[in-house]
Coordinates of C-alpha atoms in Angstrom, one line a residue:
M1 CA -13.3 6.5 -13.8
A2 CA -15.9 7.2 -10.9
R3 CA -17.2 4.0 -11.6
A4 CA -14.1 2.2 -11.1
A5 CA -12.9 4.1 -8.0
V6 CA -16.5 3.2 -6.2
V7 CA -15.7 -0.3 -7.1
T8 CA -11.8 -0.1 -6.1
A9 CA -12.9 1.9 -2.3
G10 CA -16.0 -1.0 -1.8
L11 CA -13.3 -3.8 -2.4
T12 CA -10.4 -2.3 -0.7
A13 CA -12.6 -1.4 2.8
A14 CA -13.8 -4.8 2.4
G15 CA -10.2 -6.0 2.2
A16 CA -9.3 -3.8 5.1
L17 CA -12.8 -5.0 7.0
F18 CA -11.5 -8.7 6.6
G19 CA -7.9 -7.9 7.6
L20 CA -9.2 -6.4 10.7
V21 CA -11.1 -9.9 11.4
R22 CA -7.8 -11.7 10.9
D23 CA -5.9 -9.5 13.4
Q24 CA -8.8 -10.1 15.8
L25 CA -8.7 -13.6 15.4
I26 CA -4.9 -13.2 15.5
A27 CA -5.5 -11.6 18.9
H28 CA -7.7 -13.8 20.6
L29 CA -6.3 -16.8 19.9
F30 CA -2.5 -16.2 20.7
G31 CA -2.6 -12.5 22.7
A32 CA 0.3 -10.1 22.5
G33 CA 2.8 -12.5 23.7
G34 CA 6.3 -14.7 22.5
A35 CA 4.2 -16.6 19.7
T36 CA 2.6 -13.9 18.2
D37 CA 5.9 -12.1 18.0
A38 CA 7.2 -15.3 16.1
F39 CA 4.4 -15.4 13.8
L40 CA 4.8 -11.2 13.2
V41 CA 8.5 -12.2 12.3
A42 CA 7.5 -14.7 9.9
W43 CA 5.2 -12.3 8.1
T44 CA 8.0 -9.8 7.2
V45 CA 7.9 -12.4 4.6
P46 CA 5.0 -11.8 2.8
E47 CA 4.6 -7.6 3.8
L48 CA 8.2 -7.3 2.2
A49 CA 6.9 -9.3 -1.0
A50 CA 3.2 -7.4 -1.1
T51 CA 5.3 -4.3 -1.0
L52 CA 8.1 -5.5 -4.1
L53 CA 5.4 -7.8 -6.1
I54 CA 1.8 -6.3 -5.7
E55 CA 2.0 -2.6 -4.0
D56 CA 5.0 -1.0 -5.5
A57 CA 7.9 -2.8 -7.6
M58 CA 5.5 -5.1 -9.6
A59 CA 3.0 -2.4 -10.4
L60 CA 5.5 0.6 -10.9
A61 CA 7.3 -1.3 -13.2
L62 CA 5.0 -3.0 -15.1
I63 CA 1.7 -0.6 -15.5
P64 CA 3.9 2.2 -17.2
A65 CA 5.1 -0.7 -19.5
F66 CA 1.3 -2.4 -20.2
S67 CA 0.5 1.3 -21.1
L68 CA 3.7 1.6 -23.6
A69 CA 2.4 -1.6 -25.1
L70 CA -1.5 -0.2 -25.7
S71 CA -0.4 3.0 -27.0
L72 CA 1.8 1.2 -29.2
R73 CA -1.3 -1.1 -30.1
A74 CA -3.0 1.5 -30.8
A75 CA -1.1 4.0 -33.1
G76 CA -0.2 1.1 -35.3
G77 CA -4.1 -0.4 -35.2
T78 CA -2.0 -3.9 -34.1
G79 CA -4.8 -6.1 -32.4
R80 CA -5.0 -9.1 -29.9
A81 CA -5.1 -11.5 -32.1
D82 CA -1.9 -10.1 -34.8
R83 CA 1.6 -11.8 -34.2
A84 CA 2.8 -8.2 -33.9
D85 CA 0.6 -7.2 -30.8
P86 CA 2.5 -5.3 -28.3
V87 CA 0.7 -6.7 -25.1
R88 CA 1.7 -10.0 -26.4
R89 CA 5.2 -9.4 -26.9
L90 CA 5.6 -7.9 -23.3
L91 CA 3.9 -11.0 -21.7
A92 CA 6.1 -13.0 -23.8
V93 CA 8.9 -11.2 -22.6
T94 CA 8.9 -11.3 -19.6
A95 CA 6.0 -13.2 -17.9
P96 CA 7.8 -17.0 -18.4
R97 CA 11.3 -15.3 -16.4
L98 CA 9.1 -14.1 -14.2
F99 CA 7.9 -17.0 -12.8
L100 CA 11.5 -18.5 -13.1
A101 CA 12.8 -16.0 -10.7
L102 CA 10.0 -16.2 -8.4
S103 CA 9.9 -19.7 -7.5
C104 CA 13.7 -19.9 -7.0
G105 CA 13.1 -16.9 -5.0
A106 CA 10.3 -18.9 -2.7
V107 CA 12.5 -22.0 -2.5
L108 CA 15.9 -20.0 -1.5
V109 CA 13.5 -17.8 1.3
G110 CA 12.5 -21.2 2.7
L111 CA 16.0 -22.9 3.0
A112 CA 17.6 -19.9 4.5
A113 CA 14.7 -19.3 7.2
P114 CA 16.6 -19.9 10.3
S115 CA 19.2 -17.6 9.4
L116 CA 16.7 -15.1 8.0
V117 CA 14.5 -15.4 11.4
D118 CA 18.2 -14.5 13.6
L119 CA 19.0 -11.4 11.1
L120 CA 15.2 -10.4 11.4
A121 CA 14.8 -10.2 15.2
P122 CA 17.9 -11.7 16.8
G123 CA 16.3 -10.9 20.6
L124 CA 13.6 -13.9 20.5
A125 CA 14.0 -16.2 23.3
D126 CA 13.1 -19.2 21.3
P127 CA 13.2 -18.9 17.2
G128 CA 12.1 -22.3 16.4
P129 CA 8.9 -21.3 15.8
A130 CA 9.2 -17.9 13.8
V131 CA 11.3 -20.4 11.9
V132 CA 8.7 -23.0 11.2
C133 CA 6.3 -19.7 10.1
T134 CA 8.9 -18.4 8.1
R135 CA 9.5 -21.9 6.3
L136 CA 5.3 -21.3 5.9
T137 CA 5.2 -17.8 4.3
A138 CA 8.5 -18.3 1.8
M139 CA 5.9 -19.1 -0.4
T140 CA 4.1 -16.3 -1.0
V141 CA 7.2 -15.2 -3.2
L142 CA 5.9 -17.0 -5.8
T143 CA 2.0 -16.4 -5.1
F144 CA 2.8 -12.6 -4.8
G145 CA 4.7 -12.2 -7.6
V146 CA 2.0 -13.6 -9.8
A147 CA -0.6 -12.4 -8.4
G148 CA 1.0 -8.8 -8.4
Y149 CA 1.6 -9.4 -12.5
L150 CA -1.9 -9.9 -13.0
S151 CA -2.8 -7.1 -11.2
A152 CA -0.7 -4.9 -13.3
A153 CA -1.6 -6.0 -16.3
L154 CA -5.2 -5.7 -15.7
R155 CA -5.3 -2.1 -14.2
A156 CA -3.0 -0.9 -17.2
H157 CA -6.2 -2.4 -18.9
H158 CA -8.8 -0.5 -17.1
S159 CA -10.2 -3.8 -14.9
Y160 CA -10.0 -2.6 -11.5
P161 CA -12.3 -5.7 -9.5
A162 CA -10.6 -8.3 -9.9
P163 CA -7.2 -6.3 -8.4
A164 CA -9.1 -5.0 -6.1
A165 CA -10.5 -8.3 -4.7
I166 CA -7.5 -9.8 -3.7
Y167 CA -6.7 -8.7 0.0
V168 CA -10.5 -9.7 0.2
A169 CA -9.3 -13.9 -0.6
Y170 CA -6.3 -13.2 0.7
N171 CA -7.5 -12.3 4.3
V172 CA -10.7 -15.1 3.9
G173 CA -8.1 -17.8 3.2
I174 CA -6.0 -17.0 6.4
V175 CA -9.0 -16.7 8.8
A176 CA -10.2 -20.0 7.3
T177 CA -7.3 -21.9 7.8
V178 CA -6.9 -20.6 11.4
L179 CA -10.2 -21.2 12.3
T180 CA -9.3 -25.0 11.4
L181 CA -6.2 -25.6 12.2
H182 CA -5.1 -23.1 15.7
A183 CA -6.0 -26.1 17.8
T184 CA -4.0 -28.7 16.2
H185 CA -0.8 -26.4 15.1
G186 CA -0.9 -22.9 16.9
V187 CA 0.1 -20.0 15.8
A188 CA 1.4 -21.9 12.4
A189 CA -2.0 -22.3 11.4
A190 CA -1.7 -18.4 10.9
A191 CA 1.3 -18.9 8.8
A192 CA -0.2 -21.7 7.0
G193 CA -2.9 -19.3 6.2
V194 CA -1.0 -16.9 4.6
A195 CA 0.2 -19.4 2.1
V196 CA -3.9 -20.3 1.5
G197 CA -4.4 -16.8 1.2
S198 CA -1.8 -15.9 -1.2
C199 CA -3.0 -18.9 -3.5
L200 CA -6.9 -17.2 -3.6
M201 CA -5.2 -13.8 -5.0
V202 CA -4.2 -15.3 -7.9
L203 CA -7.2 -17.9 -8.4
V204 CA -9.5 -14.5 -8.0
Q205 CA -8.2 -12.8 -11.2
L206 CA -7.8 -15.6 -13.4
P207 CA -11.3 -15.0 -15.2
A208 CA -10.5 -11.5 -15.9
G209 CA -6.5 -12.4 -17.1
H210 CA -8.0 -14.9 -19.4
R211 CA -10.9 -12.9 -20.5
L212 CA -8.3 -10.0 -20.8
L213 CA -5.3 -10.4 -22.0
P214 CA -3.6 -12.4 -24.7
L215 CA -1.8 -14.8 -23.2
R216 CA -1.1 -17.3 -26.5
L217 CA 2.5 -16.0 -26.1
P218 CA 4.4 -16.1 -30.1
A219 CA 7.3 -17.3 -30.8
A220 CA 8.8 -14.3 -33.0
S221 CA 7.4 -10.4 -33.7
P222 CA 7.7 -8.0 -36.6
P223 CA 9.1 -4.5 -35.1
L224 CA 6.7 -2.5 -33.3
P225 CA 5.5 0.9 -34.5
A226 CA 5.7 3.6 -31.9
P227 CA 3.3 6.1 -31.6
S228 CA 3.3 9.4 -33.5
G229 CA 3.9 12.5 -32.0
P230 CA 7.0 14.8 -30.8
G231 CA 10.4 13.0 -31.6
D232 CA 8.8 10.3 -33.1
Q233 CA 11.8 8.3 -34.3
G234 CA 10.1 6.0 -36.0
P235 CA 9.6 1.8 -35.7
L236 CA 10.5 0.8 -32.6
P237 CA 12.0 -2.9 -31.9
A238 CA 10.1 -5.4 -29.7
A239 CA 14.2 -5.8 -28.1
S240 CA 13.7 -1.7 -27.5
L241 CA 10.5 -2.2 -25.9
R242 CA 11.4 -4.5 -23.8
A243 CA 15.0 -2.8 -22.4
R244 CA 12.6 0.8 -22.0
A245 CA 9.4 -0.3 -20.8
V246 CA 10.4 -3.3 -18.4
L247 CA 14.2 -4.1 -17.6
A248 CA 15.5 -0.7 -17.4
P249 CA 13.1 0.7 -14.3
V250 CA 12.9 -2.7 -12.1
V251 CA 15.8 -2.2 -9.8
P252 CA 15.4 1.5 -8.7
I253 CA 12.1 0.8 -8.0
A254 CA 12.5 -2.6 -6.4
L255 CA 15.3 -1.4 -4.2
F256 CA 13.4 1.6 -3.1
A257 CA 10.7 -0.8 -2.5
L258 CA 13.2 -2.2 0.0
A259 CA 14.4 0.8 0.9
R260 CA 10.7 1.8 2.1
Q261 CA 9.7 -1.8 3.7
S262 CA 13.3 -1.7 5.9
Q263 CA 11.0 0.3 8.1
V264 CA 9.4 -2.4 9.1
L265 CA 12.7 -4.4 9.2
I266 CA 14.0 -2.0 11.7
E267 CA 11.2 -1.4 14.3
R268 CA 11.0 -5.4 14.5
H269 CA 15.2 -5.8 14.8
L270 CA 14.8 -2.4 17.5
A271 CA 11.5 -4.5 19.3
S272 CA 12.8 -7.7 19.6
G273 CA 15.1 -6.5 22.2
L274 CA 11.9 -5.1 24.2
P275 CA 10.1 -6.8 26.7
A276 CA 8.0 -9.6 25.1
G277 CA 4.7 -8.2 23.3
A278 CA 6.8 -5.5 21.7
I279 CA 6.2 -6.7 18.2
S280 CA 2.9 -7.7 18.9
H281 CA 2.4 -4.0 19.9
L282 CA 3.8 -2.2 17.0
N283 CA 1.9 -4.6 14.6
Y284 CA -1.7 -4.0 16.0
A285 CA -0.8 -0.3 16.0
Q286 CA 0.4 -0.2 12.2
K287 CA -2.3 -1.8 11.2
V288 CA -5.2 0.2 12.1
A289 CA -3.2 3.1 11.9
Q290 CA -2.3 3.0 8.3
L291 CA -6.0 1.8 7.3
P292 CA -6.6 5.8 6.7
M293 CA -3.3 5.6 4.2
V294 CA -4.6 2.3 2.2
L295 CA -7.9 4.4 1.8
S296 CA -6.4 7.3 0.6
L297 CA -4.0 5.8 -2.0
M298 CA -7.1 4.1 -3.7
V299 CA -7.8 7.3 -5.6
C300 CA -3.8 7.1 -6.9
T301 CA -4.3 3.3 -7.7
V302 CA -7.5 3.7 -9.8
T303 CA -5.3 6.9 -11.7
F304 CA -2.3 5.6 -12.2
P305 CA -2.6 3.8 -15.2
L306 CA -4.0 7.3 -16.9
V307 CA -1.6 9.5 -15.6
A308 CA 0.9 6.1 -17.0
R309 CA -0.5 6.4 -20.6
A310 CA -0.3 10.6 -20.0
M311 CA 3.4 10.1 -20.0
A312 CA 3.4 7.4 -22.7
D313 CA 1.5 9.4 -25.1
G314 CA 3.5 12.7 -24.6
E315 CA 0.7 14.8 -22.7
A316 CA 2.8 16.5 -19.6
E317 CA 0.0 18.8 -18.7
R318 CA -2.4 16.8 -18.1
A319 CA -0.2 14.5 -16.2
R320 CA 0.3 17.3 -14.0
R321 CA -3.4 18.5 -13.3
R322 CA -4.0 14.6 -12.4
V323 CA -0.7 14.7 -10.0
E324 CA -2.0 17.8 -8.1
R325 CA -5.6 16.8 -8.1
D326 CA -4.5 12.7 -6.5
L327 CA -1.9 14.4 -3.2
T328 CA -5.1 17.1 -3.0
L329 CA -7.6 14.5 -2.7
A330 CA -5.0 11.7 -1.0
G331 CA -4.4 14.5 2.1
V332 CA -8.1 14.8 2.4
V333 CA -9.0 11.5 3.2
V334 CA -6.1 10.4 5.0
L335 CA -6.1 13.9 7.3
A336 CA -9.5 12.9 8.0
G337 CA -8.3 9.6 9.3
T338 CA -5.6 10.8 10.5
A339 CA -7.4 13.0 13.1
Y340 CA -10.4 10.4 14.1
V341 CA -7.3 7.8 14.9
I342 CA -5.6 10.2 17.2
A343 CA -8.6 11.4 19.7
Y344 CA -10.0 7.6 19.6
A345 CA -7.1 5.3 19.2
P346 CA -8.0 3.5 22.8
Q347 CA -11.6 3.1 22.0
I348 CA -10.6 1.6 18.5
V349 CA -8.4 -0.5 19.9
E350 CA -10.8 -1.8 22.7
V351 CA -13.7 -2.3 20.2
L352 CA -11.3 -4.5 17.3
F353 CA -8.6 -6.0 20.3
Q354 CA -9.8 -6.4 23.9
R355 CA -11.2 -10.1 24.0
G356 CA -9.6 -13.5 24.7
A357 CA -5.8 -13.0 25.3
F358 CA -5.3 -9.5 24.5
E359 CA -5.9 -7.1 27.9
A360 CA -6.7 -4.2 29.1
R361 CA -2.7 -3.3 29.0
D362 CA -2.5 -4.2 25.4
T363 CA -5.2 -1.9 24.5
A364 CA -3.5 0.9 26.6
A365 CA 0.2 0.0 24.7
T366 CA -1.2 -0.3 21.2
A367 CA -3.6 2.7 21.7
A368 CA -0.4 5.2 22.6
V369 CA 1.4 3.8 19.8
M370 CA -1.3 4.3 17.3
R371 CA -1.5 8.0 18.2
V372 CA 2.5 8.2 17.6
Y373 CA 2.0 6.4 14.2
A374 CA -0.7 8.8 13.5
L375 CA 1.9 11.6 12.9
G376 CA 3.6 9.8 10.0
L377 CA 0.3 8.8 8.1
L378 CA 0.3 11.6 5.5
G379 CA 4.3 11.2 4.7
H380 CA 2.9 7.5 4.2
S381 CA 0.2 8.3 1.8
L382 CA 2.5 11.0 0.0
V383 CA 5.1 8.7 -0.5
G384 CA 3.0 6.4 -2.1
A385 CA 1.2 8.7 -4.1
L386 CA 4.3 10.5 -5.6
I387 CA 6.4 7.1 -6.5
R388 CA 3.7 6.8 -8.9
P389 CA 4.5 9.5 -11.1
F390 CA 8.5 9.0 -11.1
C391 CA 7.8 5.7 -12.5
S392 CA 5.1 6.5 -15.1
A393 CA 7.7 7.7 -17.6
G394 CA 9.3 3.8 -18.1
R395 CA 12.7 4.9 -17.7
P396 CA 15.1 4.3 -14.7
T397 CA 15.2 7.2 -12.0
W398 CA 17.1 7.0 -8.9
Y399 CA 16.2 9.9 -6.9
P400 CA 13.0 7.7 -5.3
L401 CA 15.5 5.1 -3.6
A402 CA 18.0 8.1 -2.4
S403 CA 15.0 10.4 -1.4
M404 CA 13.9 7.0 0.7
T405 CA 17.7 6.0 1.6
V406 CA 17.9 9.5 3.7
G407 CA 14.5 8.5 5.3
L408 CA 15.9 5.5 6.3
L409 CA 18.8 6.6 7.9
A410 CA 16.7 9.5 9.7
T411 CA 14.8 5.9 10.9
V412 CA 17.7 4.4 12.5
A413 CA 19.3 7.3 14.1
A414 CA 16.2 8.3 15.5
G415 CA 15.1 4.8 16.5
A416 CA 18.5 4.1 18.0
A417 CA 18.2 7.0 20.0
T418 CA 14.7 6.9 20.8
A419 CA 14.0 2.9 22.0
P420 CA 16.3 2.5 25.0
H421 CA 14.3 5.7 26.4
W422 CA 10.7 5.7 25.3
G423 CA 10.6 2.0 23.7
V424 CA 7.8 1.3 21.0
L425 CA 7.2 4.8 21.3
G426 CA 10.2 6.1 20.6
I427 CA 10.3 3.3 17.4
A428 CA 6.9 4.6 16.4
A429 CA 8.2 8.3 16.3
A430 CA 11.0 7.6 14.5
N431 CA 8.6 5.9 11.6
A432 CA 7.2 9.1 12.1
C433 CA 10.2 10.9 11.3
G434 CA 11.9 9.0 8.9
I435 CA 8.8 8.8 5.8
S436 CA 8.0 12.4 6.3
V437 CA 11.8 13.3 5.1
T438 CA 11.0 11.3 2.0
A439 CA 7.6 12.7 1.5
L440 CA 9.3 15.9 1.4
L441 CA 12.4 14.8 -0.8
L442 CA 9.8 13.2 -2.7
L443 CA 7.3 16.3 -3.5
R444 CA 10.4 18.4 -4.1
G445 CA 11.9 16.2 -6.3
L446 CA 8.9 15.4 -8.5
G447 CA 8.5 19.1 -9.5
A448 CA 12.0 19.8 -10.2
R449 CA 12.9 16.3 -12.2
L450 CA 9.7 14.8 -13.8
I451 CA 6.3 16.7 -13.9
A452 CA 6.6 20.7 -13.2
L453 CA 4.1 20.5 -10.4
R454 CA 3.4 23.7 -8.3
V455 CA 4.8 22.4 -5.2
G456 CA 4.5 25.6 -3.6
R457 CA 0.7 25.6 -3.8
V458 CA 0.5 21.8 -3.5
A459 CA 2.0 22.6 0.0
A460 CA 0.3 25.2 1.2
G461 CA -3.4 23.1 0.5
L462 CA -2.0 20.4 2.6
G463 CA -0.7 22.7 5.2
R464 CA -4.5 23.6 5.4
L465 CA -6.3 20.7 5.8
A466 CA -3.1 19.7 8.5
L467 CA -4.8 22.2 10.4
A468 CA -8.3 21.2 10.1
A469 CA -7.0 17.7 11.1
A470 CA -5.5 19.0 13.9
V471 CA -8.6 20.8 15.2
A472 CA -11.0 17.6 14.4
A473 CA -8.2 15.4 16.5
A474 CA -8.4 18.1 19.5
V475 CA -12.2 18.1 19.6
G476 CA -12.3 14.1 19.2
W477 CA -10.0 13.7 22.1
A478 CA -11.5 16.5 24.0
A479 CA -15.2 14.8 23.7
A480 CA -13.8 11.2 24.3
A481 CA -11.6 11.4 27.5
D482 CA -12.1 13.3 31.0
A483 CA -10.0 16.3 32.2
T484 CA -7.3 13.8 33.0
G485 CA -7.0 12.1 29.5
A486 CA -8.3 9.0 30.8
P487 CA -11.9 7.3 28.6
L488 CA -14.8 8.3 29.3
A489 CA -17.9 6.3 30.7
P490 CA -19.9 5.5 27.7
S491 CA -18.4 2.0 26.2
A492 CA -16.1 1.6 23.1
P493 CA -18.5 1.1 20.6
V494 CA -20.4 4.0 21.2
A495 CA -17.5 6.6 21.4
V496 CA -16.4 4.9 18.3
A497 CA -20.0 5.6 16.5
A498 CA -19.9 9.4 17.7
G499 CA -16.6 10.2 16.7
C500 CA -17.2 8.8 13.3
L501 CA -19.7 11.5 13.1
L502 CA -17.8 14.2 14.9
V503 CA -14.5 14.3 13.7
P504 CA -15.4 14.7 9.8
V505 CA -18.0 17.3 10.8
V506 CA -15.1 19.2 12.4
F507 CA -12.8 18.6 9.7
A508 CA -15.0 19.7 6.6
V509 CA -16.4 22.6 8.7
T510 CA -12.7 23.8 9.6
A511 CA -11.3 23.1 6.3
L512 CA -14.1 25.3 5.0
A513 CA -12.9 28.1 7.3
V514 CA -9.4 27.7 5.6
R515 CA -10.0 27.1 2.4
A516 CA -8.6 24.0 2.4
P517 CA -8.2 22.8 -1.7
E518 CA -11.2 20.0 -3.1
V519 CA -13.1 19.9 0.2
P520 CA -15.8 22.7 -1.0
E521 CA -16.0 21.0 -4.1
L522 CA -16.4 17.4 -2.2
L523 CA -19.3 18.4 -0.4
A524 CA -20.5 20.1 -3.3
S525 CA -20.5 17.3 -5.2
A526 CA -22.1 15.2 -2.3
Q527 CA -25.2 17.5 -2.5
R528 CA -25.9 17.3 -6.0
K529 CA -25.8 13.4 -5.7
L530 CA -28.4 13.6 -2.7
R531 CA -30.6 16.0 -4.8
H532 CA -30.7 14.1 -7.2
V533 CA -31.2 10.5 -5.2
R534 CA -33.9 12.7 -4.2

């Protein structure tokens, strides 16, 4: 698992790096004006498709299903060459239907592009470019779905490199296409790059899929044996495997993912009525601010198949220990990153984006939004971590959707109240408020409904980590700004590099002082590895 985490971390970091290069290129070529707003409205389609088909719904439904199939395979002694292989049967049940549904969905999105643009951003002065870009990005409904299916199946088989590489391939495809076509096609080149990159996401996983998955589908299979253990009721027929492990959880998971992604839709809907560039400032701020959240969820990405397999094998105590540790480790990463983002937001934005059409005023606006967004990063990370164990049981649960709905209502209410007065800052604050409400509800509900988490202990540990992050952010901000709060004279790259050292050190020292969980163990592990290297 350690090797898988390292590989996943490296490829995720590489994907994030290429994502920053992508955003830098778009900012350089198109700035933060109406053209970029049009592309970002169209980008809502792949963002929503990624949430449903790669990051949340597809993975949360299929990884437990494949974990159950692998558990049945191990219990029944069936091999991949056997027609009764549960993994082969699961592929036969799901893959053809999914491909057909995704193909129809891509066509419908392309045909409905004008209506979608009008719904998503009714305040755009010229919706034409957004419609063109939306039709180009509609292809991602199919390609993201296939990529997400392969990713879930491979992770369930504990194969992580290819799934972790998909965003490297995706962003490389976008960058290459934009560089090739921007002079002749303008911002539509970015939308075409999204389509090209989505195809590369599929291609990069095909070799591993061909090696590990029994892709030759059977026409029929005899009943599948269920794993032995408490409550064993004998053989489990293939139809029951399909219903229990795949179809039943899909609807609540998909609706949860839609509700979660609706936060972005609400933001862009509210921002479309603000001055040109508001959507762009929100987008750039969110992309950078959420990097610590993405990195924090690497641990949960690697361990989710382990939790799902523990639940499939009936080992609830092992699942509880794993989930509690995952939540704390995710908190360490995301809160350290939050402190850094808050302290050095202006310098980070200047280094990443301030060139070409992206001016100093765009840097100031984006940095201000980024600091507000950062207040909700712990909530985003916890929601991403907590939804996984909710889905590990392989049965439908509506509690996450109810929690997300409450959080979404909080976002709508706060955004509608603050956007007219505070503009994009109010919209970002509403996002942080809503996702934090959802995280609290999920943490409380998981301990009461599925896995007997020690909620009080987890919450206390996260609280101590949050205190350490607040101290580190204050020290970093003081070191990077003068008495008026303006950035100091040294160049932004120097400040950004210095912050990479200062903030983690202050965070670690404060965490040790307040006895925050996991930090002492992580530091001790690092010391052991350094001694081993020497």
